Protein backbone atom coordinates (compact mmCIF):
# COMPACT_ATOMS: atom_id res chain seq x y z
CA UNK A 1 0.00 0.00 0.00
CA UNK A 2 1.50 3.30 -1.03
CA UNK A 3 1.10 6.64 0.63
CA UNK A 4 -1.01 9.08 -1.36
CA UNK A 5 0.66 12.46 -1.09
CA UNK A 6 -2.02 14.22 -3.08
CA UNK A 7 -4.81 13.11 -0.73
CA UNK A 8 -2.83 13.93 2.38
CA UNK A 9 -1.99 17.37 0.95
CA UNK A 10 -5.69 18.05 0.35
CA UNK A 11 -6.49 16.89 3.85
CA UNK A 12 -3.85 19.18 5.36
CA UNK A 13 -5.14 22.09 3.30
CA UNK A 14 -8.69 21.38 4.48
CA UNK A 15 -7.60 21.28 8.12
CA UNK A 16 -5.68 24.54 7.72
CA UNK A 17 -8.56 26.22 5.94
CA UNK A 18 -10.99 24.91 8.55
CA UNK A 19 -8.86 26.17 11.42
CA UNK A 20 -8.45 29.56 9.78
CA UNK A 21 -12.19 29.63 9.02
CA UNK A 22 -13.06 28.93 12.63
CA UNK A 23 -10.73 31.71 13.80
CA UNK A 24 -12.27 34.12 11.28
CA UNK A 25 -15.84 33.12 12.16
CA UNK A 26 -15.18 33.56 15.90
CA UNK A 27 -13.48 36.95 15.63
CA UNK A 28 -14.95 40.13 17.15
CA UNK A 29 -15.69 41.56 13.71
CA UNK A 30 -17.56 38.41 12.71
CA UNK A 31 -19.54 38.45 15.95
CA UNK A 32 -20.45 42.09 15.32
CA UNK A 33 -21.62 41.19 11.82
CA UNK A 34 -23.69 38.28 13.16
CA UNK A 35 -25.25 40.58 15.74
CA UNK A 36 -26.12 43.19 13.12
CA UNK A 37 -27.65 40.54 10.84
CA UNK A 38 -29.66 39.09 13.72
CA UNK A 39 -30.92 42.55 14.70
CA UNK A 40 -31.96 43.21 11.09
CA UNK A 41 -33.76 39.86 10.97
CA UNK A 42 -35.65 40.72 14.18
CA UNK A 43 -36.66 44.11 12.76
CA UNK A 44 -37.85 42.39 9.59
CA UNK A 45 -39.81 39.88 11.67
CA UNK A 46 -41.52 42.72 13.57
CA UNK A 47 -42.43 44.43 10.29
CA UNK A 48 -43.81 41.21 8.85
CA UNK A 49 -45.82 40.51 12.00
CA UNK A 50 -47.36 44.01 11.89
CA UNK A 51 -48.35 43.42 8.28
CA UNK A 52 -49.78 40.00 9.12
CA UNK A 53 -51.83 41.49 11.96
CA UNK A 54 -53.18 44.22 9.69
CA UNK A 55 -54.13 41.70 7.02
CA UNK A 56 -55.75 39.47 9.64
CA UNK A 57 -57.81 42.37 11.02
CA UNK A 58 -58.91 43.33 7.53
CA UNK A 59 -59.86 39.74 6.78
CA UNK A 60 -61.98 39.62 9.94
CA UNK A 61 -63.74 42.86 8.90
CA UNK A 62 -64.35 41.50 5.42
CA UNK A 63 -65.73 38.24 6.80
CA UNK A 64 -68.09 40.07 9.18
CA UNK A 65 -69.32 42.34 6.38
CA UNK A 66 -69.82 39.38 4.03
CA UNK A 67 -71.87 37.57 6.68
CA UNK A 68 -73.97 40.70 7.17
CA UNK A 69 -74.61 40.95 3.43
CA UNK A 70 -75.68 37.30 3.29
CA UNK A 71 -78.00 37.74 6.27
CA UNK A 72 -79.64 40.76 4.58
CA UNK A 73 -80.10 38.77 1.37
CA UNK A 74 -81.64 35.88 3.28
CA UNK A 75 -84.02 38.27 5.07
CA UNK A 76 -85.07 39.82 1.75
CA UNK A 77 -85.57 36.39 0.21
CA UNK A 78 -87.66 35.30 3.19
CA UNK A 79 -89.74 38.48 2.96
CA UNK A 80 -90.26 37.85 -0.73
CA UNK A 81 -91.41 34.30 0.02
CA UNK A 82 -93.88 35.60 2.61
CA UNK A 83 -95.14 38.21 0.16
CA UNK A 84 -95.54 35.56 -2.54
CA UNK A 85 -97.40 33.30 -0.13
CA UNK A 86 -99.68 36.18 0.86
CA UNK A 87 -100.37 36.89 -2.82
CA UNK A 88 -101.17 33.21 -3.39
CA UNK A 89 -103.58 33.25 -0.45
CA UNK A 90 -105.25 36.41 -1.79
CA UNK A 91 -105.52 34.93 -5.28
CA UNK A 92 -107.04 31.74 -3.85
CA UNK A 93 -109.50 33.76 -1.80
CA UNK A 94 -110.49 35.80 -4.88
CA UNK A 95 -110.92 32.62 -6.90
CA UNK A 96 -113.10 31.17 -4.12
CA UNK A 97 -115.21 34.36 -4.05
CA UNK A 98 -115.64 34.26 -7.82
CA UNK A 99 -116.66 30.60 -7.71
CA UNK A 100 -119.14 31.37 -4.94
CA UNK A 101 -120.60 34.28 -6.94
CA UNK A 102 -120.90 32.11 -10.03
CA UNK A 103 -122.55 29.39 -7.97
CA UNK A 104 -125.06 31.95 -6.65
CA UNK A 105 -125.71 33.28 -10.15
CA UNK A 106 -126.15 29.77 -11.45
CA UNK A 107 -128.41 28.81 -8.53
CA UNK A 108 -130.75 31.84 -8.89
CA UNK A 109 -132.07 30.99 -12.39
CA UNK A 110 -132.56 27.39 -11.34
CA UNK A 111 -134.70 28.55 -8.37
CA UNK A 112 -136.75 30.93 -10.47
XYZ file of C-alpha atoms in Angstrom:
112
model
C 0.000 0.000 0.000
C 1.505 3.296 -1.030
C 1.101 6.644 0.631
C -1.015 9.075 -1.357
C 0.660 12.463 -1.092
C -2.022 14.222 -3.083
C -4.810 13.115 -0.734
C -2.826 13.933 2.379
C -1.989 17.374 0.951
C -5.692 18.046 0.347
C -6.493 16.887 3.852
C -3.851 19.177 5.358
C -5.136 22.095 3.304
C -8.688 21.378 4.475
C -7.599 21.279 8.118
C -5.682 24.535 7.717
C -8.564 26.222 5.942
C -10.994 24.913 8.553
C -8.859 26.172 11.418
C -8.451 29.563 9.780
C -12.186 29.631 9.017
C -13.058 28.934 12.633
C -10.730 31.714 13.797
C -12.271 34.121 11.277
C -15.842 33.119 12.162
C -15.176 33.559 15.896
C -13.477 36.951 15.632
C -14.947 40.125 17.150
C -15.694 41.557 13.706
C -17.559 38.415 12.710
C -19.545 38.447 15.955
C -20.452 42.094 15.321
C -21.622 41.189 11.816
C -23.689 38.281 13.157
C -25.251 40.579 15.739
C -26.118 43.190 13.115
C -27.651 40.537 10.837
C -29.664 39.087 13.717
C -30.916 42.554 14.695
C -31.961 43.214 11.087
C -33.765 39.864 10.969
C -35.647 40.717 14.182
C -36.664 44.106 12.756
C -37.849 42.395 9.587
C -39.809 39.880 11.672
C -41.523 42.718 13.566
C -42.432 44.429 10.294
C -43.811 41.207 8.847
C -45.818 40.509 12.004
C -47.358 44.013 11.885
C -48.349 43.421 8.279
C -49.783 40.000 9.124
C -51.831 41.490 11.964
C -53.177 44.218 9.687
C -54.134 41.698 7.023
C -55.750 39.472 9.641
C -57.813 42.374 11.023
C -58.913 43.334 7.528
C -59.859 39.737 6.780
C -61.985 39.621 9.940
C -63.738 42.856 8.904
C -64.348 41.495 5.416
C -65.729 38.237 6.805
C -68.085 40.065 9.178
C -69.316 42.336 6.380
C -69.822 39.383 4.027
C -71.872 37.571 6.683
C -73.974 40.703 7.171
C -74.613 40.951 3.433
C -75.681 37.298 3.290
C -78.003 37.736 6.267
C -79.637 40.756 4.579
C -80.098 38.768 1.370
C -81.640 35.875 3.280
C -84.019 38.268 5.073
C -85.066 39.821 1.751
C -85.567 36.385 0.213
C -87.661 35.297 3.193
C -89.737 38.482 2.961
C -90.263 37.853 -0.732
C -91.413 34.301 0.016
C -93.875 35.598 2.614
C -95.143 38.206 0.162
C -95.539 35.561 -2.545
C -97.398 33.296 -0.128
C -99.680 36.181 0.860
C -100.366 36.890 -2.821
C -101.167 33.214 -3.388
C -103.583 33.255 -0.451
C -105.253 36.414 -1.789
C -105.522 34.926 -5.279
C -107.036 31.738 -3.851
C -109.496 33.760 -1.803
C -110.494 35.797 -4.877
C -110.917 32.617 -6.898
C -113.098 31.171 -4.121
C -115.208 34.362 -4.049
C -115.636 34.265 -7.824
C -116.665 30.602 -7.711
C -119.139 31.374 -4.941
C -120.604 34.278 -6.936
C -120.900 32.107 -10.026
C -122.550 29.393 -7.968
C -125.061 31.952 -6.649
C -125.713 33.281 -10.147
C -126.148 29.767 -11.446
C -128.413 28.811 -8.526
C -130.751 31.835 -8.889
C -132.074 30.989 -12.387
C -132.562 27.389 -11.335
C -134.703 28.549 -8.374
C -136.752 30.933 -10.474
